[in-house]
Every structure is written in structure tokens, then in C-alpha cells.
Short mmCIF file of C-alpha atoms in Angstrom, two decimals:
data_model
loop_
_atom_site.label_atom_id
_atom_site.label_comp_id
_atom_site.label_asym_id
_atom_site.label_seq_id
_atom_site.Cartn_x
_atom_site.Cartn_y
_atom_site.Cartn_z
CA ILE A 1 190.48 198.49 0.27
CA ASN A 2 190.86 194.79 1.12
CA THR A 3 189.02 192.10 -0.81
CA LYS A 4 188.25 188.59 0.37
CA VAL A 5 186.46 185.73 -1.34
CA VAL A 6 184.10 183.71 0.86
CA GLU A 7 182.06 180.59 0.15
CA ASN A 8 178.57 181.81 0.95
CA GLU A 9 176.58 184.73 2.29
CA LYS A 10 176.70 183.46 5.86
CA ALA A 11 180.47 183.91 5.87
CA ILE A 12 179.92 187.65 5.44
CA GLU A 13 177.91 187.71 8.66
CA ASP A 14 180.66 185.76 10.44
CA GLU A 15 183.28 188.19 9.17
CA LYS A 16 181.21 191.13 10.36
CA ALA A 17 180.74 189.57 13.79
CA MET A 18 184.49 188.95 14.09
CA MET A 19 185.26 192.57 13.26
CA LYS A 20 182.72 193.72 15.82
CA SER A 21 184.32 191.54 18.50
CA GLU A 22 187.73 193.03 17.68
CA GLN A 23 186.18 196.53 17.99
CA GLU A 24 187.12 197.52 14.46
CA PHE A 25 184.13 199.81 14.11
CA TYR A 26 185.88 202.13 11.67
CA LEU A 27 185.87 199.43 8.97
CA ASP A 28 182.90 198.72 6.72
CA ILE A 29 182.04 195.42 5.11
CA ILE A 30 180.43 195.59 1.69
CA GLY A 31 179.21 192.29 0.28
CA ILE A 32 178.88 191.32 -3.39
CA ILE A 33 176.86 188.13 -3.82
CA PHE A 34 177.04 186.66 -7.33
CA GLN A 35 174.01 184.54 -8.21
CA ASP A 36 175.44 183.57 -11.61
CA GLU A 37 178.05 184.98 -13.99
CA ILE A 38 176.03 188.16 -14.57
CA SER A 39 173.49 188.64 -11.77
CA TYR A 40 174.62 189.88 -8.37
CA ARG A 41 173.41 191.62 -5.23
CA LEU A 42 175.08 194.31 -3.15
CA ARG A 43 174.99 194.36 0.64
CA PHE A 44 175.73 197.73 2.19
CA PRO A 45 175.59 198.85 5.84
CA PHE A 46 172.21 200.34 6.66
CA TYR A 47 173.73 203.71 7.49
CA ARG A 48 175.25 203.99 3.99
CA SER A 49 172.00 203.49 2.08
CA VAL A 50 168.35 204.49 2.24
CA ILE A 51 165.38 202.22 2.86
CA PRO A 52 164.38 200.76 -0.52
CA HIS A 53 160.70 200.37 0.44
CA LYS A 54 158.84 203.43 -0.87
CA ASP A 55 156.24 203.37 1.92
CA LEU A 56 158.81 203.03 4.73
CA ALA A 57 161.29 205.58 3.43
CA ASP A 58 161.14 209.22 4.43
CA ILE A 59 160.37 212.03 2.03
CA ASP A 60 162.86 214.78 2.81
CA SER A 61 163.89 218.03 1.19
CA CYS A 62 167.60 218.67 0.81
CA PHE A 63 169.06 222.10 0.24
CA ASN A 64 172.61 220.76 0.56
CA PHE A 65 173.31 217.29 -0.84
CA HIS A 66 176.45 216.90 1.27
CA SER A 67 174.58 217.44 4.53
CA ILE A 68 174.32 214.47 6.91
CA ASP A 69 170.57 215.13 7.16
CA CYS A 70 170.10 214.56 3.44
CA LYS A 71 169.33 210.84 3.21
CA ASN A 72 168.05 210.29 -0.31
CA PRO A 73 171.35 210.99 -2.21
CA LYS A 74 173.22 208.37 -0.14
CA TYR A 75 173.26 206.07 -3.16
CA TRP A 76 175.48 208.67 -4.84
CA THR A 77 177.56 209.90 -1.93
CA GLN A 78 178.26 206.66 -0.02
CA GLY A 79 179.80 204.64 -2.85
CA PHE A 80 176.84 202.48 -3.90
CA ILE A 81 176.61 203.88 -7.43
CA SER A 82 180.40 203.88 -7.87
CA LEU A 83 180.72 200.22 -6.92
CA GLN A 84 177.74 199.19 -9.03
CA SER A 85 179.10 201.07 -12.04
CA SER A 86 182.52 199.46 -11.65
CA ILE A 87 181.08 195.94 -11.49
CA ASP A 88 178.73 196.56 -14.42
CA SER A 89 181.59 197.99 -16.48
CA ALA A 90 183.78 194.96 -15.76
CA LEU A 91 181.00 192.51 -16.63
CA ILE A 92 180.20 194.30 -19.90
CA GLU A 93 183.88 194.43 -20.85
CA ARG A 94 184.27 190.71 -20.06
CA ILE A 95 181.32 189.75 -22.24
CA THR A 96 181.76 192.18 -25.15
CA ASN A 97 185.55 192.81 -25.04
CA HIS A 98 184.73 196.52 -25.12
CA SER A 99 185.38 198.99 -22.31
CA VAL A 100 182.50 201.20 -21.28
CA TRP A 101 184.12 202.72 -18.21
CA GLU A 102 184.28 206.20 -19.70
CA GLU A 103 180.55 206.08 -20.46
CA MET A 104 179.87 204.91 -16.91
CA THR A 105 181.83 207.76 -15.36
CA SER A 106 179.98 210.31 -17.48
CA ILE A 107 176.63 209.50 -15.79
CA ASN A 108 175.40 212.47 -13.76
CA GLY A 109 172.43 212.97 -11.47
CA ILE A 110 170.07 215.91 -11.89
CA ARG A 111 168.11 217.32 -8.99
CA MET A 112 164.44 217.58 -9.97
CA LYS A 113 162.17 219.98 -8.13
CA SER A 114 159.10 218.43 -6.52
CA PRO A 115 157.34 221.14 -4.52
CA SER A 116 154.20 219.02 -4.12
CA LEU A 117 155.95 216.33 -2.07
CA LYS A 118 155.55 216.72 1.67
CA ILE A 119 158.06 215.78 4.32
CA GLY A 120 156.83 212.92 6.46
CA SER A 121 157.55 209.56 8.03
CA GLU A 122 155.23 206.60 7.58
CA LEU A 123 156.16 205.18 10.97
CA ALA A 124 155.32 208.47 12.69
CA ASN A 125 152.03 208.63 10.79
CA SER A 126 151.08 205.11 11.84
CA VAL A 127 151.75 205.85 15.51
CA PHE A 128 149.73 209.05 15.21
CA LEU A 129 146.76 207.19 13.68
CA TRP A 130 147.00 204.56 16.41
CA THR A 131 146.73 207.30 19.01
CA LEU A 132 143.91 209.00 17.14
CA SER A 133 141.85 205.79 17.11
CA LEU A 134 141.64 206.12 20.91
CA CYS A 135 140.05 209.59 20.74
CA PHE A 136 136.61 208.29 21.81
CA ALA A 137 137.91 205.65 24.24
CA PRO A 138 136.91 207.61 27.42
CA PHE A 139 133.35 208.12 26.11
CA MET A 140 133.03 204.46 25.16
CA TYR A 141 134.36 203.32 28.52
CA PHE A 142 131.77 205.28 30.48
CA LEU A 143 129.01 204.39 28.01
CA ALA A 144 129.68 200.67 28.38
CA LEU A 145 129.87 201.03 32.15
CA THR A 146 126.62 203.00 32.42
CA VAL A 147 124.59 200.96 29.94
CA SER A 148 125.55 197.66 31.54
CA ARG A 149 124.54 198.96 34.97
CA GLU A 150 121.29 200.67 34.04
CA LYS A 151 119.98 198.18 31.50
CA ARG A 152 118.69 195.69 34.06
CA LYS A 153 116.57 198.21 35.93
CA LEU A 154 115.47 200.55 33.15
CA LYS A 155 114.45 197.88 30.66
CA GLU A 156 111.98 196.32 33.09
CA VAL A 157 110.53 199.73 33.93
CA MET A 158 110.22 200.59 30.24
CA LYS A 159 108.44 197.29 29.56
CA THR A 160 105.84 198.05 32.21
CA MET A 161 105.31 201.41 30.49
CA GLY A 162 104.63 199.63 27.19
CA LEU A 163 107.89 200.73 25.51
CA ARG A 164 109.91 198.49 23.26
CA ASP A 165 113.56 197.51 23.79
CA ALA A 166 114.61 199.81 20.95
CA ALA A 167 113.60 202.82 23.06
CA PHE A 168 116.33 201.98 25.57
CA TRP A 169 119.06 201.80 22.93
CA LEU A 170 117.74 204.87 21.12
CA SER A 171 117.80 207.03 24.24
CA TRP A 172 121.43 206.22 25.07
CA GLY A 173 122.45 206.38 21.42
CA LEU A 174 121.05 209.88 20.88
CA LEU A 175 122.63 211.12 24.10
CA TYR A 176 126.12 209.91 23.23
CA THR A 177 125.74 210.98 19.61
CA ILE A 178 125.54 214.54 20.92
CA TYR A 179 128.53 213.85 23.16
CA ILE A 180 130.77 212.63 20.33
CA SER A 181 129.69 215.32 17.87
CA ILE A 182 131.28 218.03 20.02
CA PRO A 183 134.80 216.52 20.18
CA SER A 184 134.45 215.54 16.50
CA VAL A 185 134.08 219.21 15.56
CA VAL A 186 136.99 220.24 17.80
CA LEU A 187 139.25 217.48 16.49
CA THR A 188 138.35 218.35 12.91
CA PHE A 189 139.63 221.91 13.19
CA CYS A 190 142.70 220.86 15.20
CA LEU A 191 143.70 218.13 12.75
CA LYS A 192 143.07 220.38 9.78
CA ALA A 193 145.36 223.05 11.18
CA THR A 194 148.18 220.75 12.28
CA TYR A 195 148.26 217.47 10.34
CA PHE A 196 145.72 217.00 7.54
CA TYR A 197 146.20 220.41 5.98
CA LEU A 198 145.37 219.26 2.43
CA SER A 199 142.04 217.61 3.25
CA SER A 200 138.69 219.31 3.74
CA ASN A 201 137.03 219.82 7.12
CA SER A 202 133.94 217.92 6.02
CA ILE A 203 135.93 214.76 5.22
CA LEU A 204 137.60 214.71 8.61
CA PHE A 205 134.32 215.37 10.41
CA VAL A 206 132.49 212.60 8.51
CA LEU A 207 135.17 210.04 9.31
CA LEU A 208 135.33 211.05 12.97
CA PHE A 209 131.55 211.16 13.37
CA LEU A 210 130.97 207.80 11.65
CA TYR A 211 133.71 206.29 13.78
CA GLY A 212 132.01 207.61 16.91
CA ILE A 213 128.62 206.21 15.84
CA SER A 214 130.10 202.78 15.11
CA SER A 215 131.91 202.83 18.46
CA ILE A 216 128.60 203.51 20.24
CA CYS A 217 126.98 200.56 18.46
CA LEU A 218 130.00 198.43 19.36
CA CYS A 219 129.47 199.31 23.03
CA PHE A 220 125.82 198.30 22.77
CA MET A 221 126.74 194.97 21.21
CA LEU A 222 129.35 194.06 23.82
CA SER A 223 127.14 195.20 26.71
CA SER A 224 124.39 192.88 25.44
CA LEU A 225 126.85 190.00 25.21
CA LEU A 226 129.00 190.37 28.33
CA LYS A 227 126.48 191.89 30.81
CA LYS A 228 129.03 192.74 33.53
CA PRO A 229 129.83 196.50 33.57
CA ARG A 230 133.55 196.44 34.35
CA THR A 231 134.26 193.49 32.08
CA THR A 232 132.45 195.20 29.22
CA SER A 233 134.36 198.47 29.70
CA PHE A 234 137.70 196.68 29.85
CA VAL A 235 137.00 194.64 26.71
CA ILE A 236 135.92 197.79 24.85
CA PHE A 237 139.21 199.52 25.64
CA ILE A 238 141.38 196.50 24.79
CA PHE A 239 139.42 195.94 21.58
CA THR A 240 139.96 199.54 20.45
CA PHE A 241 143.61 199.59 21.54
CA CYS A 242 144.62 196.37 19.77
CA LEU A 243 142.69 196.97 16.55
CA GLY A 244 143.95 200.54 16.42
CA ALA A 245 147.48 199.10 16.39
CA LEU A 246 146.67 197.44 13.06
CA ASN A 247 146.69 200.91 11.52
CA ILE A 248 150.47 200.56 11.32
CA ILE A 249 150.21 197.98 8.55
CA THR A 250 147.71 200.12 6.64
CA THR A 251 150.03 203.13 6.68
CA ILE A 252 153.04 201.23 5.34
CA ARG A 253 150.77 199.17 3.01
CA LEU A 254 151.93 195.68 3.91
CA ILE A 255 148.57 193.94 3.39
CA PRO A 256 146.56 193.41 0.19
CA PRO A 257 143.40 195.48 -0.37
CA SER A 258 141.16 192.40 -0.04
CA LEU A 259 142.45 191.64 3.47
CA GLU A 260 142.19 195.32 4.35
CA LEU A 261 138.54 195.26 3.31
CA ILE A 262 137.86 192.17 5.45
CA LEU A 263 139.50 193.73 8.51
CA SER A 264 137.35 196.83 8.02
CA ILE A 265 134.56 194.94 9.78
CA PHE A 266 136.24 196.31 12.92
CA CYS A 267 135.54 200.03 13.18
CA PRO A 268 138.96 201.13 14.64
CA PHE A 269 140.70 199.51 11.68
CA ALA A 270 138.31 201.03 9.13
CA PHE A 271 138.76 204.47 10.69
CA GLY A 272 142.55 204.22 10.63
CA ALA A 273 142.55 202.91 7.05
CA GLY A 274 140.45 205.87 5.94
CA LEU A 275 142.77 208.40 7.54
CA SER A 276 145.84 206.62 6.15
CA LYS A 277 144.33 207.08 2.69
CA VAL A 278 143.99 210.80 3.40
CA LEU A 279 147.67 210.90 4.40
CA TYR A 280 148.62 208.98 1.26
CA PHE A 281 146.94 211.62 -0.90
CA GLN A 282 148.56 214.38 1.12
CA LYS A 283 151.99 212.78 0.74
CA TYR A 284 151.90 213.43 -2.99
CA GLY A 285 150.26 216.84 -2.80
CA ARG A 286 146.69 215.75 -3.61
CA THR A 287 143.55 216.96 -1.84
CA PHE A 288 141.22 214.29 -0.46
CA ASP A 289 137.66 215.50 -1.02
CA PHE A 290 134.14 214.02 -0.96
CA THR A 291 134.50 212.55 -4.44
CA ASP A 292 137.49 210.52 -3.29
CA LEU A 293 135.66 209.45 -0.14
CA MET A 294 132.73 208.17 -2.19
CA LEU A 295 135.11 206.10 -4.30
CA GLU A 296 136.82 204.56 -1.28
CA PRO A 297 135.14 201.84 0.86
CA TYR A 298 136.03 203.18 4.30
CA GLY A 299 133.02 205.42 4.85
CA TYR A 300 130.68 202.65 3.73
CA CYS A 301 132.48 200.19 6.00
CA LEU A 302 131.87 202.40 9.04
CA LEU A 303 128.17 202.62 8.17
CA ILE A 304 127.92 198.86 7.68
CA ASP A 305 129.77 198.30 10.95
CA SER A 306 127.25 200.46 12.81
CA ILE A 307 124.28 198.56 11.37
CA LEU A 308 125.91 195.18 12.00
CA TYR A 309 126.84 196.00 15.60
CA MET A 310 123.32 197.24 16.31
CA LEU A 311 121.70 194.12 14.87
CA LEU A 312 124.01 191.95 16.95
CA ALA A 313 123.14 194.03 20.02
CA PHE A 314 119.43 193.27 19.51
CA TYR A 315 120.22 189.60 18.87
CA PHE A 316 122.41 189.10 21.95
CA ASP A 317 119.89 191.01 24.05
CA LYS A 318 117.27 188.38 23.15
CA VAL A 319 119.45 185.27 23.25
CA VAL A 320 121.59 186.20 26.28
CA PRO A 321 119.12 188.01 28.55
CA ASP A 322 119.61 189.43 32.03
CA LYS A 323 118.47 187.60 35.15
CA TYR A 324 114.95 189.03 34.72
CA GLY A 325 114.50 187.99 31.10
CA VAL A 326 113.57 184.78 29.33
CA PRO A 327 116.12 183.58 26.72
CA TYR A 328 114.98 183.27 23.15
CA PRO A 329 116.09 180.32 20.99
CA PRO A 330 119.17 181.08 18.84
CA LEU A 331 117.14 181.05 15.60
CA PHE A 332 114.15 182.95 16.92
CA PHE A 333 114.28 185.44 14.05
CA LEU A 334 113.45 182.67 11.57
CA LYS A 335 110.07 182.03 13.14
CA LYS A 336 106.99 183.68 11.69
CA THR A 337 105.49 184.35 15.11
CA PHE A 338 108.37 186.69 15.97
CA TRP A 339 107.64 189.01 13.05
CA CYS A 340 103.83 188.60 12.90
CA LYS A 341 102.38 188.88 16.38
CA PRO A 342 99.10 186.92 16.89
CA LYS A 343 96.03 189.08 17.34
CA SER A 344 93.89 189.05 20.48
CA PRO A 345 91.27 186.28 20.39
CA TYR A 346 88.58 188.54 21.99
CA THR A 347 86.38 189.53 19.04
CA GLY A 348 82.89 188.78 20.32
CA ASN A 349 79.92 191.13 20.36
CA VAL A 350 79.74 193.72 23.08
CA PRO A 351 77.05 192.92 25.70
CA THR A 352 74.29 195.50 25.85
CA SER A 353 72.03 194.33 28.68
CA GLU A 354 72.18 193.01 32.16
CA TRP A 355 70.97 189.67 30.86
CA SER A 356 74.02 189.43 28.65
CA HIS A 357 76.23 190.48 31.57
CA GLY A 358 74.76 187.71 33.58
CA SER A 359 75.54 185.19 30.87
CA ILE A 360 79.18 186.25 30.93
CA PHE A 361 79.90 186.74 34.61
CA SER A 362 79.18 184.26 37.39
CA ASP A 363 77.39 184.95 40.67
CA ASN A 364 80.73 185.62 42.35
CA THR A 365 81.45 188.55 40.04
CA GLU A 366 80.03 192.00 40.46
CA PRO A 367 77.88 192.95 37.45
CA VAL A 368 79.08 195.79 35.24
CA PRO A 369 76.78 198.84 35.05
CA PRO A 370 75.14 199.37 31.65
CA GLU A 371 76.89 202.73 31.13
CA PHE A 372 80.22 200.87 30.77
CA ASP A 373 78.96 198.73 27.90
CA GLY A 374 81.37 198.84 24.94
CA LYS A 375 84.19 200.35 26.99
CA GLU A 376 86.07 197.17 27.83
CA ALA A 377 89.85 197.45 27.54
CA ILE A 378 92.93 195.53 28.60
CA ARG A 379 95.87 197.43 30.04
#
């Protein structure tokens, strides 16, 4: 063992780089950085220690502590505890003039059984949730493509039939609700059998189904805003892909809960955050049931997202109309006339004689036979 005193922490990096250039890979550099006379930090190579972050580290089960696959006891087997105990013993002896080395060497580790802990990697879980957030991407792509193409023609036909705009959105929404319910059931049983084995089927189905509903409403909103079919489909896919990638930070818990709640306004993020909570419960052997779902905000966030996207779809459909429509002012919903339609001004008495018909119609108009009195209507 060779020791060398350097001026600062950067000199350790320079020493390590010099050893690497001389191809002395069999040597390890261990740094001891003293912050004052008592406090210090240890710098070990990454392969001789475990990740200190509890959400990034793996949970493994070791039947043989000396196996190379057993990562958690590296603090004991790779010299970290021995070096720390030696430094602590020297510091205590320097301050108190009393040797405690024998007490330090008598410290032993006891293996505690934890059958409830499950083997898993947070990084692998985050990549899996990212992939799972794209489960409805093909449906949403074709929905956005079809709605953007058919909306121009069908909405005008439906208006001539006396139907409201909501009938158009309702018809497509009900159709694709049936479409997403089928893969939601299939995915629920597959995920239960392979990955989320400690959660209930109903929880997985509710999260998947609510995510599908909010994705449908998101397609409606973007199709009302962008209008062009291919542009809308492309934006839908990129939106889901990029926001699904944010599930990585929810799995390793690098953001505060307040920011996580704000980002839940995007349905792919809310869906991934909900499933990451299920995995967090499963990691420590707990079952995630309906009571836990009611206490967490993710199910409510998906419902709020669906309502918000649908309201924005109606708004953009009025403000940014197609080439056949007339644009509404941006604040049209604040006007009383939008909510309370004016009644028809025709409230006069019904004519009951030819004399009254003559007083209404001119000579250029054919008189109405008396049997049609009281049957006037506007279509």
C-alpha cells in the first residue's frame, strides 16, 4: 500500500488519469478528503462500492456473500469498512489518548432475513414504464388521422341534420372507448402475471382504462387545434413518447411531489407516475389496492386530464374552425348569448281566415288553404 499526500481533490483525478495512461489498471486509487481535523470523505472506485442512492440501487438476494453477484455486502468485502474503522480509531485515539482499535475490530455484521423484499432494478422499471406508456399509441395515431380527415365533411352533414357538435365527438369517443377496453383487459392479465404480481387486477385495469380515455380526449384536443391529419398524428406520437420518458424521474424519485403533481396535467406522465407507485409498494412487499388508489392523486389526475382535454377540444373547435366554419371570438364563452339562445320572435296569433291570410301575404304569394291554419313550422 502506497500513500501520497496531495493538495486538493483535483490532484486525485490527475493521479488517476496518469495511472490510466501508464496502463496500470491493476492498481486502485482510494481517496481520503479531510474537510477539517475530524470530518472526512472517502472516495472509492465505483466497482468496489454500491450505489448509495436507495432508489437507484438494486435489491438483490445473496445466498453466498463472497459471490461476485452479491453487491450489497461490498462495503464489508472491498475494504470500505476496514479503512473507515482504521481512520475513526486513529482520530478517536488522537483526541482522547485512548485506543479503541480492539472495539472496532470486534464489530460484526448480521444477515437479516427480509423475505418481503423483491429483486428489481429502478432503471429497468423506468424503461418498462416508458414502453408501457406507448401501449395505446397505434390507436391514438389512427384516431387522430381519421378524426382530422372526417371532421370537415361529417360535421357539416350533422349540422344540416340538426345535430350538435358534441354528437361528432361522442360517436368517435364511444367507438374508441370500446377499442381501448379490449387491450386494457388483455394487458391487465398479462401485467398481473408477469410484472405487477402484488397488485390487483382492478387497479391495473382502472389505470389503463383511464389512461386510454384521457388519450382519446387528447387526440380530440389536438385535432381541433392542428387540423391537418398527418401533423396531428405525428404530434400525438411525439407528445406521448417524450412525456412517457419523464417516467424515469418518477421511478427513481428525483423530483418533489409538488412538481410531480403539476406534471400530471399530461396524461402519459400521470399514468407512469401511478404505475411507479404500484411498483414502489411492490418493492417492499405491499399490495396496492383500491384504498391506496383513492389516497393517491394519479387516478384523479387522469380524470381531470380527460375533462380538461375535452373542454379545450370544444374551445379550439369554436375558435380555430375549419374552412367551412366561422371563427368565434376568443372569449365567446363569457357572453350571455352563447349560453342563453334568443327565442324566435314569431309569437303572433295564428291566422284563421282567408282575410287574415291576405293581410299577411302579398298578391305575388299563393294563399295558404284554410286546412293548414295553425300548422306553420320552420325547418
